[in-house]
Coordinates of C-alpha atoms in Angstrom, one line a residue:
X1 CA 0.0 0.0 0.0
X2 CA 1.4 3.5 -1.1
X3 CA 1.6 6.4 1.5
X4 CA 3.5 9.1 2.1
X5 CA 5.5 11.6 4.9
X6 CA 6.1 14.6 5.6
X7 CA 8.5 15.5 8.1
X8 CA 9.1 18.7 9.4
X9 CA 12.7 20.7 10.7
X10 CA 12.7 24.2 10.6
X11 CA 14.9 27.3 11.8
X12 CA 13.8 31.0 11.4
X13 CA 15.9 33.8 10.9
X14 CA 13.9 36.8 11.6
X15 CA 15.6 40.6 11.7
X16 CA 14.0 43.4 14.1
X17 CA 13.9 46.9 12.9
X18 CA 12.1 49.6 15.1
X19 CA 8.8 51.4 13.4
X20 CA 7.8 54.8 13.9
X21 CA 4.7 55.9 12.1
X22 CA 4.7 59.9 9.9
X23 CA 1.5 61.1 11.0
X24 CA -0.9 59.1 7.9
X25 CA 2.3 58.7 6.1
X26 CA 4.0 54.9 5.7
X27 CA 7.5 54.7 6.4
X28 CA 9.2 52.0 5.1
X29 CA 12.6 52.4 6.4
X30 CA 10.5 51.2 9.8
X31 CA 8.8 48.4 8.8
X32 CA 9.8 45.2 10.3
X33 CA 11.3 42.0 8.6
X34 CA 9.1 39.3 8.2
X35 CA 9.0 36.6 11.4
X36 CA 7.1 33.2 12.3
X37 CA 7.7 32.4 8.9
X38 CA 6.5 28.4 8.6
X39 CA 4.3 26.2 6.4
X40 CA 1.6 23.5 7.0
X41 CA 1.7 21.3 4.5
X42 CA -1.3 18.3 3.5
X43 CA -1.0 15.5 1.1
X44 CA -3.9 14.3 -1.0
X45 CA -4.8 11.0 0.3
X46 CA -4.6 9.3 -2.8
X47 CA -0.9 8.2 -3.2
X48 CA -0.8 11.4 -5.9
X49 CA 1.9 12.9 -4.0
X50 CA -0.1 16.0 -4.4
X51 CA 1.0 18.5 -1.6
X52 CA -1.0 21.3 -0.2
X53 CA 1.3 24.0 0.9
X54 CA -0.4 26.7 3.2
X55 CA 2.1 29.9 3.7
X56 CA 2.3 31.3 7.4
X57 CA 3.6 34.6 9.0
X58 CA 3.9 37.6 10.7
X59 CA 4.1 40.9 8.5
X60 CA 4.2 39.1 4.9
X61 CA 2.1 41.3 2.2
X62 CA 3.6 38.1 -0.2
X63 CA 5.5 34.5 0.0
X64 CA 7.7 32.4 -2.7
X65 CA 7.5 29.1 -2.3
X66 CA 10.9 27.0 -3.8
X67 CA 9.6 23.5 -3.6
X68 CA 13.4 22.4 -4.0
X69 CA 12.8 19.2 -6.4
X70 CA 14.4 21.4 -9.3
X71 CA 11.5 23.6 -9.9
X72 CA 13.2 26.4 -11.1
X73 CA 10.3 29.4 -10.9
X74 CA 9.2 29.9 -7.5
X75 CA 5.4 29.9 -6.4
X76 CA 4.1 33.5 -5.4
X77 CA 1.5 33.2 -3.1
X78 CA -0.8 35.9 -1.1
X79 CA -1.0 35.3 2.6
X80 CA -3.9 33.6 3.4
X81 CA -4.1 31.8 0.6
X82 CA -1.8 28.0 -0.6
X83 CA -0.1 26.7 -3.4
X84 CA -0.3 22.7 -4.5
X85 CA 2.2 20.5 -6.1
X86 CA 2.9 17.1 -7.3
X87 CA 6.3 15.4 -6.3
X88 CA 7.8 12.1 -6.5
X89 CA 9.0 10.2 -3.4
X90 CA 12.2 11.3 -2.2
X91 CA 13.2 14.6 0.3
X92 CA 12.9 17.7 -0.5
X93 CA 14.0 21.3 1.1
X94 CA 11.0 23.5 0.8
X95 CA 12.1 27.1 1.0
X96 CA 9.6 29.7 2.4
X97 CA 10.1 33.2 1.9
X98 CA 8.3 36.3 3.3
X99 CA 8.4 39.5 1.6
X100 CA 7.1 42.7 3.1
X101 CA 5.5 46.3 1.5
X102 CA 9.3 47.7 1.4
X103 CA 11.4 44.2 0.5
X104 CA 12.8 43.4 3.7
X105 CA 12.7 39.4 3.4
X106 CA 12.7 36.5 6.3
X107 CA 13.2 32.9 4.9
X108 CA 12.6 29.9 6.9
X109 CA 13.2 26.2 5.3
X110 CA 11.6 22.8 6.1
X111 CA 12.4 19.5 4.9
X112 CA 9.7 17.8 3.3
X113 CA 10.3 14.1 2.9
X114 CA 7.7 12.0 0.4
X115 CA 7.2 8.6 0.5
X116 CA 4.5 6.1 0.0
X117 CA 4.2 4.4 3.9
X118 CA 1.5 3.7 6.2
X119 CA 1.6 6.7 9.8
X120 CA 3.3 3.9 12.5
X121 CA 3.9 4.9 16.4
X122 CA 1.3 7.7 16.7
X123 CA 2.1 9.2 20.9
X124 CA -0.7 11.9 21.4
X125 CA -0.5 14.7 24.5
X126 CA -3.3 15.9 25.7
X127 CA -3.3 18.4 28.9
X128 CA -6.3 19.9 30.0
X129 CA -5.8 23.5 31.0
X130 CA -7.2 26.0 33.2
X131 CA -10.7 27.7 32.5
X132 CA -12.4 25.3 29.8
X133 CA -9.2 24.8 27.8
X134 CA -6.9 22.1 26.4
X135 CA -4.1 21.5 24.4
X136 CA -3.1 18.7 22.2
X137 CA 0.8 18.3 20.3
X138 CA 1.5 14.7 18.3
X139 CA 4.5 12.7 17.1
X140 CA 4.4 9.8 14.6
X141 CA 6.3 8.4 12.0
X142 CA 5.5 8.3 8.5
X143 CA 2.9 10.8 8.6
X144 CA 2.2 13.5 7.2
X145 CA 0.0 15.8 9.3
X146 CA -2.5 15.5 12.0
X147 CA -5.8 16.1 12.7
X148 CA -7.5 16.8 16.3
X149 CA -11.4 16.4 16.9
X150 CA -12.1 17.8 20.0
X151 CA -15.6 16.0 20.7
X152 CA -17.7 19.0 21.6
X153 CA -19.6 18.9 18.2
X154 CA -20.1 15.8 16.5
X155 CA -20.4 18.2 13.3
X156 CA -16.8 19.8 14.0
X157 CA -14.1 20.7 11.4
X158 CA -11.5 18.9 12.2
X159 CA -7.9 21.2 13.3
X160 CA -4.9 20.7 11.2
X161 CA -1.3 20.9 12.9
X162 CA 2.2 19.5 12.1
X163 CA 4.6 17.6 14.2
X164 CA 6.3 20.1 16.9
X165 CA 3.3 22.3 17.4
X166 CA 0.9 22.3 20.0
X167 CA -2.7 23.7 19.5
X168 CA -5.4 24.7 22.0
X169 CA -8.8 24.8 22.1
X170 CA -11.9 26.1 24.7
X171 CA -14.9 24.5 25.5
X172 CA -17.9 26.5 26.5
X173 CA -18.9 24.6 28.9
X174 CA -17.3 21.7 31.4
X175 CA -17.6 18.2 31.3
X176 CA -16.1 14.9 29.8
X177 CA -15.0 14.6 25.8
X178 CA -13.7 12.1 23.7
X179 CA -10.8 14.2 22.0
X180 CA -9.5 11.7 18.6
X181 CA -6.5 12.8 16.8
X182 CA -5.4 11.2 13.3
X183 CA -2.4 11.2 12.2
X184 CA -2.5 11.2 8.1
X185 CA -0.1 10.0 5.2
X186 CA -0.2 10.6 1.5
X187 CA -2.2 7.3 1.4
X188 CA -5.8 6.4 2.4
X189 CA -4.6 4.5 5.5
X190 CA -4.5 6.7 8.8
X191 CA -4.0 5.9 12.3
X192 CA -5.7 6.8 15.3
X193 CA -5.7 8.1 19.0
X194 CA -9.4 8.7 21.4
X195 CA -8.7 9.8 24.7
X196 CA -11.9 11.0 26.9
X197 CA -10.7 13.6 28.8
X198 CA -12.6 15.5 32.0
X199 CA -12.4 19.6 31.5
X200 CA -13.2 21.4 34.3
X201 CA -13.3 25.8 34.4
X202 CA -10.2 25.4 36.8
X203 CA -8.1 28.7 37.4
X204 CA -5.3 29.2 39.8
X205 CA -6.2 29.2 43.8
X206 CA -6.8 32.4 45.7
X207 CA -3.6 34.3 46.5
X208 CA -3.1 34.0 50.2
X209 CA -2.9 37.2 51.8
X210 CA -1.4 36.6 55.4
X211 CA 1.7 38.5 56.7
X212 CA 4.6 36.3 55.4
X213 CA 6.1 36.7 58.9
X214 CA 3.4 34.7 60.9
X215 CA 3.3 31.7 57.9
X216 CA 5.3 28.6 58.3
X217 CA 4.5 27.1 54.8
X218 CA 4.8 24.2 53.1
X219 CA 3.1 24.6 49.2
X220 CA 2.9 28.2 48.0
X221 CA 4.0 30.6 45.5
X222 CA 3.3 33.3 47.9
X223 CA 5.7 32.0 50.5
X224 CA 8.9 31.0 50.9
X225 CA 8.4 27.2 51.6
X226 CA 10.0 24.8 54.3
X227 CA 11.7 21.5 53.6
X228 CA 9.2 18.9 52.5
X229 CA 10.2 15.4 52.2
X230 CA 7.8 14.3 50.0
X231 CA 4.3 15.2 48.4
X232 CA 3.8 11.2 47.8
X233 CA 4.5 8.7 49.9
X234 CA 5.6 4.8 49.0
X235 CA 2.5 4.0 51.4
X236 CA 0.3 6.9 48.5
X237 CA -2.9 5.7 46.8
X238 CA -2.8 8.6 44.8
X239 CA -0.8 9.8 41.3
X240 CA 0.6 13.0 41.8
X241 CA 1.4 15.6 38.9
X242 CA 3.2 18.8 39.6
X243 CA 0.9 21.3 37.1
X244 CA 0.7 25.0 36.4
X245 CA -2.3 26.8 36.4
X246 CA -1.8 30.0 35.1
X247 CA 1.3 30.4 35.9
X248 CA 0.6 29.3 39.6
X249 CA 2.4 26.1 40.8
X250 CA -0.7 23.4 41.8
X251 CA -0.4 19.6 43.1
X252 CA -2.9 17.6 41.3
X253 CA -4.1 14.2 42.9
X254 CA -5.8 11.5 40.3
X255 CA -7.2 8.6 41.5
X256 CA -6.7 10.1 45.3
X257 CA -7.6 7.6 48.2
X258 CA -5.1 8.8 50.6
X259 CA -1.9 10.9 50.1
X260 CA 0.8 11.3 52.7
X261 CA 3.0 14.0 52.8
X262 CA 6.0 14.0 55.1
X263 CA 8.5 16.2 56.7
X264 CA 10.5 14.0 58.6
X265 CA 14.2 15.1 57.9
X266 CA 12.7 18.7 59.1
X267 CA 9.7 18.1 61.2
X268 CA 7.3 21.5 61.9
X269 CA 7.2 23.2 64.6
X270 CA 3.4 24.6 64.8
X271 CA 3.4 25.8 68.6
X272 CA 3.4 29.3 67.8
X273 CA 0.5 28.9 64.8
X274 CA -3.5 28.9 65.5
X275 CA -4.3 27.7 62.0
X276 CA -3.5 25.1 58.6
X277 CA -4.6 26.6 55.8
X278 CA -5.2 24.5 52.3
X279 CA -7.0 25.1 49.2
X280 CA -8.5 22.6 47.3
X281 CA -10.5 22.0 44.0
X282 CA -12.5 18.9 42.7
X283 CA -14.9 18.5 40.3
X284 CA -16.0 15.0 41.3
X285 CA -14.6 14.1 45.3
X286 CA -17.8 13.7 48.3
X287 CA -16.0 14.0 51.5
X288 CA -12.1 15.3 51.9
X289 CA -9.9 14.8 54.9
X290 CA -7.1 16.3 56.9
X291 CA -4.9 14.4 59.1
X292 CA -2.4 15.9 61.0
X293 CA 0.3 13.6 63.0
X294 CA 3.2 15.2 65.3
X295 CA 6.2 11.8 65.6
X296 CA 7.5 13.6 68.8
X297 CA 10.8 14.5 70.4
X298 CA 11.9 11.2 69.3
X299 CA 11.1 12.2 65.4
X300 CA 9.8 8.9 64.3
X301 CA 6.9 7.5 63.8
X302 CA 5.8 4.7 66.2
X303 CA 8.2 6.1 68.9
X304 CA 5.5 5.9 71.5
X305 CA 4.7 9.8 71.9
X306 CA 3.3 10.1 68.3
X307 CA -0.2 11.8 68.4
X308 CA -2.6 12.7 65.5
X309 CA -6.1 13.8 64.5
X310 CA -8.5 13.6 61.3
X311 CA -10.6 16.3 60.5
X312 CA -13.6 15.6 58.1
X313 CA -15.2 18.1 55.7
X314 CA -18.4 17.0 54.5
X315 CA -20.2 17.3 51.1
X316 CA -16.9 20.2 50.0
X317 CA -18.1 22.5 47.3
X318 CA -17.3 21.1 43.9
X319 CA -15.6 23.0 40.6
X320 CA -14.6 25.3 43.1
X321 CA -11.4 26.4 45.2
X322 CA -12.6 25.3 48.8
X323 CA -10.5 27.2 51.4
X324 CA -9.9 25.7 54.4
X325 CA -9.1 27.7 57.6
X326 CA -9.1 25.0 60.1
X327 CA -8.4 26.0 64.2
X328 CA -5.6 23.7 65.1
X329 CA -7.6 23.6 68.7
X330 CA -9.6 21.9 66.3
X331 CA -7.4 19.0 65.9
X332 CA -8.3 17.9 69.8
X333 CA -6.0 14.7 70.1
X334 CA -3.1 16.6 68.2
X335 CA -1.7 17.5 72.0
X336 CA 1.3 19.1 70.0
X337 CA 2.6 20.6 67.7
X338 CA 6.2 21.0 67.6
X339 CA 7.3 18.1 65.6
X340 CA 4.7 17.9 62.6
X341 CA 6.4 15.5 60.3
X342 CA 3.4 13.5 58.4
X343 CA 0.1 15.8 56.2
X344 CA -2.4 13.1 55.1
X345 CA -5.3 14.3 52.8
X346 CA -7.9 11.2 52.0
X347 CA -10.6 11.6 49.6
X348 CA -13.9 10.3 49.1
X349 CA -15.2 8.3 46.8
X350 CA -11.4 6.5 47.4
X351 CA -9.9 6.1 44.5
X352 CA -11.9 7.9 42.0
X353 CA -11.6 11.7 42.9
X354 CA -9.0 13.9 41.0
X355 CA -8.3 16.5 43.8
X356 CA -6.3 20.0 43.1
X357 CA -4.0 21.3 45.8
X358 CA -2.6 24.8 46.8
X359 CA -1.6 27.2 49.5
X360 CA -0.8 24.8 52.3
X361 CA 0.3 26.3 55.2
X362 CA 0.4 27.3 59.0
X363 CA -0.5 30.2 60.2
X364 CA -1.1 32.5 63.4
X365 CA -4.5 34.0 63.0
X366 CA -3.6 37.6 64.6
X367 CA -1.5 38.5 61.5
X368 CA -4.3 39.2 59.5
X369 CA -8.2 40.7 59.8
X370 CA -10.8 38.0 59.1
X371 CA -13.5 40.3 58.9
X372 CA -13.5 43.7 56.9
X373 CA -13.3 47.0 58.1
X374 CA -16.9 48.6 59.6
X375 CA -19.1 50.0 56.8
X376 CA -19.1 53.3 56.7
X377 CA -22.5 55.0 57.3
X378 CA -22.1 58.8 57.1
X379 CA -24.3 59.6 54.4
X380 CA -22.6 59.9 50.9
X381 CA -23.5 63.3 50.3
X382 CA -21.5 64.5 53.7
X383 CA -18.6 62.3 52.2
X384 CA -14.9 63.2 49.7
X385 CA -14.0 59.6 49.6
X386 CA -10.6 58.9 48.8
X387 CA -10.9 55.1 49.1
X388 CA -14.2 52.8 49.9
X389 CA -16.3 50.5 48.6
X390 CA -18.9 52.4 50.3
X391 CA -19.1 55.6 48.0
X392 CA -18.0 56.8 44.7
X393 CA -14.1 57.8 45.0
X394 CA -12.7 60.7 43.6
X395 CA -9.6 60.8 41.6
X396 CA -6.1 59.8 43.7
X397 CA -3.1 59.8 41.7
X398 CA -1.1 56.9 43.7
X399 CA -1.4 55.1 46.9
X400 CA 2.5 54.4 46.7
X401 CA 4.8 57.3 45.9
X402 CA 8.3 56.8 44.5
X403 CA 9.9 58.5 47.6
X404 CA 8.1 55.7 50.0
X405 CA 9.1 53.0 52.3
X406 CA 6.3 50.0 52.5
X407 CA 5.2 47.3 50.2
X408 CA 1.7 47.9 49.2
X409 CA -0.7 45.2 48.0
X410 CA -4.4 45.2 47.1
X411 CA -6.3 42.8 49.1
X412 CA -9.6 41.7 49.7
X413 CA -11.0 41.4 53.4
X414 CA -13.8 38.9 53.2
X415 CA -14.7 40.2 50.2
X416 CA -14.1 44.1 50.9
X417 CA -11.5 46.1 48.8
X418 CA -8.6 47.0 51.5
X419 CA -5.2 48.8 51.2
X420 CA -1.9 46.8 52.9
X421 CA 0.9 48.0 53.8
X422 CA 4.0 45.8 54.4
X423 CA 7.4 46.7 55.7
X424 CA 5.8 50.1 56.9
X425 CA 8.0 52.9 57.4
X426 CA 6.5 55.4 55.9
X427 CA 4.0 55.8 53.0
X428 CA 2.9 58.7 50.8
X429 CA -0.3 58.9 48.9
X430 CA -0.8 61.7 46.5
X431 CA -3.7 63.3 44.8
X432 CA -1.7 66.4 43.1
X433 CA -3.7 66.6 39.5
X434 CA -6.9 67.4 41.6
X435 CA -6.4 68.3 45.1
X436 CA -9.0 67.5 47.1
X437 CA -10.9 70.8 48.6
X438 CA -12.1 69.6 52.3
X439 CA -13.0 73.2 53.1
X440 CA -16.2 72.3 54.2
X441 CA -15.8 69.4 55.7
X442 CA -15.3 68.8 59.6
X443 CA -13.5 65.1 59.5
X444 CA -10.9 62.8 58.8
X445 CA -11.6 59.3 58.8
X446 CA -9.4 55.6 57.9
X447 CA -9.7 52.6 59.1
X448 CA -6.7 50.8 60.2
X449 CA -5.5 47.0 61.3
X450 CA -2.4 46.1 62.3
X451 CA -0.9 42.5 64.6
X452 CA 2.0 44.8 64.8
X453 CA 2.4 48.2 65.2
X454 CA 2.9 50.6 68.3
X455 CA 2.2 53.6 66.9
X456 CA 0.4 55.3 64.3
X457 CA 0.5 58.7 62.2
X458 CA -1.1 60.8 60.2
X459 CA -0.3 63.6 58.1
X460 CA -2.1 65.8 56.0
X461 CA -0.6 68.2 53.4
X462 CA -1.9 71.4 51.7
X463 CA -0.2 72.5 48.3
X464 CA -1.6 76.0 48.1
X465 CA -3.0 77.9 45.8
X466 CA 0.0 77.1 43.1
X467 CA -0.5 73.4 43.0
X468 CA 2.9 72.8 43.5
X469 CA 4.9 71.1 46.7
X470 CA 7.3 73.4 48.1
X471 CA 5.8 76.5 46.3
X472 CA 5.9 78.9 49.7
X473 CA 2.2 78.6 50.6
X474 CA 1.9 74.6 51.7
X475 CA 0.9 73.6 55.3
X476 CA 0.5 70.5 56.9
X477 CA 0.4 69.1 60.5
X478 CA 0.8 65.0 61.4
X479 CA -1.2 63.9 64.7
X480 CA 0.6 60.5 66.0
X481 CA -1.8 57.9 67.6
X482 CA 0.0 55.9 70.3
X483 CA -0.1 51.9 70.9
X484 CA -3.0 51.7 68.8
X485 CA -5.1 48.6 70.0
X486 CA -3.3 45.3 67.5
X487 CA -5.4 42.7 66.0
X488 CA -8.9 44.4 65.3
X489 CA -10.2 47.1 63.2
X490 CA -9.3 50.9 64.6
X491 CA -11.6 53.7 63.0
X492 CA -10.2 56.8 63.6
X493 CA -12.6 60.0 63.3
X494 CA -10.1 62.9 63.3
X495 CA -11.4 66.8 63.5
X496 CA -9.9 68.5 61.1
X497 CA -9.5 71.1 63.5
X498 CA -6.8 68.7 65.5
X499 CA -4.2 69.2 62.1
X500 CA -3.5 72.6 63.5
X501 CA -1.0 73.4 61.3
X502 CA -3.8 72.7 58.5
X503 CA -4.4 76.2 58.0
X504 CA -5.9 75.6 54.7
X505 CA -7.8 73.0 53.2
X506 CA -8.8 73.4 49.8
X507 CA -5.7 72.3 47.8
X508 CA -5.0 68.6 50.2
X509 CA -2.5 67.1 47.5
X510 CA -0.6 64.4 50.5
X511 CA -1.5 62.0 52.9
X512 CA 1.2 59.9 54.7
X513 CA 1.0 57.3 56.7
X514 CA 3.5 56.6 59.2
X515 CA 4.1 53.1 61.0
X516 CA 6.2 51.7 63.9
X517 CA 8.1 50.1 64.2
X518 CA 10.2 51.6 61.6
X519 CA 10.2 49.3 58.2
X520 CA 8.7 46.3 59.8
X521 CA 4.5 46.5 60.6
X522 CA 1.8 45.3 58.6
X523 CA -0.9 47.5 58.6
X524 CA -4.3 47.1 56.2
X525 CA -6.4 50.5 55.4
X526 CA -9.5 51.0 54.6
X527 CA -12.4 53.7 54.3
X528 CA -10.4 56.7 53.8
X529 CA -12.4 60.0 53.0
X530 CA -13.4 63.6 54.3
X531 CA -17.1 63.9 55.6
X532 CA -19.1 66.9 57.3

């Protein structure tokens, strides 16, 4: 039986010139060169030999096509459109060129190699993604391209793609398809690959947002992690894949029953925590379990003065992150805490469930609010809200000037936009391109939360009438709040009349925020505005 084969090496060669645009005028001294120049190429399946050759690139107004079996003319071809031609068996060095508006050319060659054999040793990849998607890359010999049905419509076109690229596709909705790819020759024998294959709308886990000072953790990318052993123990009945999920590292369970994961060589010390913190994600489990088990002073397990306890969560959420926040008080017979070595997680129904894990950690729940700040209720039309989800904010030009010292992060407080601040020194934030006039208004107001700080201050600045910092009419005046209360939510209601030095108000351009001690509190802001 006759087939035939095309395989594909290529290299690109691709020169970057800088553009600049005339007003409506081209100029094609800036044009770029041609790049991503490549070809898909399709053989009749009819032992013809008759090759499809479909042109591809970036900034190509034309190709040429040298077919390289002593054709002499090349093929001109417009982009988007292909060229076809017959050869013999044998190997061939197809030459692609891209030509752009002003000449500049990019060239890229692939070997084409034509024979008359059956597609042998098909190997298909298939990785579902995150949010609906999946991609899908092929190697076989003998063949000559591929084709991919992704199963969501019995009526679909099927995708071409060549050997070394990977294409994607996205499903509207979740659920479990039978993907087939076929790998095809130049004859009418092809070779085949199903695979049925669970998507899920699956992105990355929450980003934790406790103080990295009071985490000891084990799995994170927000974290700097501690030794772990192992994610799988010999004793597992679980396959573990180390995934990505938009960029976010993720531990992915199939066919979890139980998983241990152990820290033996550096066993945790938890004394100091009040929580363990995981997130997890399934799209099929019942029931998931947490087992925590402390080997002792002795560090081994079975040493006599090992203790443990399982916690149980019933009926978790599915295609969903699940965070769990669980009180290590909760863990009654785990009587401590000082030498964790062994994490078990046990799934329900055992064996089946494909389980997602992220963010696993310890933690000391005074490092960060669990609740959001009060809601404001001054009535919005007594209000010049600089920040709060409570009214309509005007216009600040930064929360985070050049000339500060703190880390700020956006974060959400069950749910509620909040300001933190990190590494706190001191923080300027500026509303210079429209000063904010608080001439009629009788208050100051924030919200503040800090595990950490001893003091607290506040500064507001007037530009003046010239707009300007440092123009010979600013004021200011900073009022310091000492050993604020740590761990709950402070409001602060501060008469303007108390910023003495505030002699005028109708051009406030700066507010600073100044923690102790210096460079190292966490503090979280929120509900910042000027009311009557």
């Amino acid at each position: 039986m006759n087939k035939i084969k095309i395989v594909i090496s290529f290299f690109v060669f691709t020169l970057f010139i800088g553009c600049a645009n005339d007003d409506d005028n081209v100029n094609l001294e800036s044009i770029n060169a041609p790049k991503n120049i490549s070809a898909l190429m399709t053989i009749k399946q009819d032992n013809s030999g008759k090759v499809t050759i479909l042109p591809r690139g970036e900034g190509v107004t034309q190709y040429e096509i040298y077919f390289g079996d002593g054709t002499v003319e090349p093929a001109f071809v417009n982009p988007g459109s292909s060229v076809e031609h017959i050869y013999a068996e044998g190997t061939y060095q197809v030459k692609i060129v891209g030509t752009t508006l002003d000449g500049k050319k990019t060239e890229a060659i692939q070997e084409l190699t034509v024979s008359f054999l059956a597609p042998t040793n098909l190997d298909v990849t298939i990785t579902p993604g995150a949010s609906l998607s999946v991609t899908v890359s092929a190697t076989a010999d003998l063949e000559a391209y591929f084709q991919v049905y992704y199963g969501e419509d019995l009526n679909q076109t099927p995708v071409d793609f060549m050997e070394g690229e990977t294409v994607s596709y996205t499903y509207m909705l979740p659920g479990t398809y039978q993907i087939k790819v076929v790998a095809l020759s130049g004859g009418v024998a092809t070779i085949e690959y199903t695979e049925d294959v669970t998507i899920t709308n699956l992105d990355a886990a929450p980003t934790p947002i406790v103080p990295a000072g009071n985490v000891i953790s084990m799995f994170s990318d927000a974290y700097t992690n501690v030794t772990v052993d192992t994610w799988q123990t010999s004793w597992s009945q679980a396959v573990l894949e180390d995934i990505s999920i938009n960029g976010n590292a993720t531990k992915k369970y199939n066919s979890l029953n139980f998983v241990g994961i152990e820290t033996t060589s550096s066993p945790i010390n938890a004394t100091a925590m009040t929580y363990f913190h995981t997130d997890i994600w399934s799209s099929n489990f019942t029931e998931f379990k947490v087992k925590l088990v402390d080997f002792g002073a002795d560090g081994s397990y079975g040493g006599g003065d090992d203790v443990e306890h399982e916690i149980t969560i019933p009926t978790p959420a599915q295609e969903q992150w699940v965070s769990l926040d669980i009180p290590l008080s909760d863990f009654t017979n785990l009587t401590t805490r000082a030498h964790i070595a062994q994490l078990i997680y046990v799934a329900a129904p055992s064996g089946s469930a494909t389980v997602y894990v992220d963010n696993v950690f310890f933690y000391n729940q005074a490092a960060t609010p669990i609740i959001a700040a009060p809601t404001p209720t001054v009535p919005a039309g007594n209000v010049i809200s600089m920040f709060s989800d409570a009214y309509t904010n005007v216009a600040v030009d930064t929360w985070r000037t050049s000339w500060s010292s703190a880390n700020l992060d956006d974060v959400l407080v069950a749910g509620n936009s909040t300001k933190r601040y990190s590494s706190l020194d001191f923080v300027g934030v500026e509303a210079t391109t429209t000063p904010i006039n608080a001439t009629a208004m009788t208050h100051f107001h924030t919200d503040i939360w800090s595990a950490d700080f001893t003091n607290f201050k506040i500064k507001l600045v007037d530009f003046g009438a010239n707009g300007a910092f440092g123009g010979g009419d600013d004021v200011e005046h900073e009022i310091t709040f000492t050993a604020p209360a740590q761990g709950q939510w402070v409001s602060l209601d501060i008469p303007l009349s108390d910023f003495t030095g505030l002699t005028t108000r109708e051009h406030i351009a700066q507010l600073i925020y100044v923690g102790t001690p210096s460079g190292s509190p966490t503090v979280y802001v929120d509900n910042v505005y000027f009311h009557n």
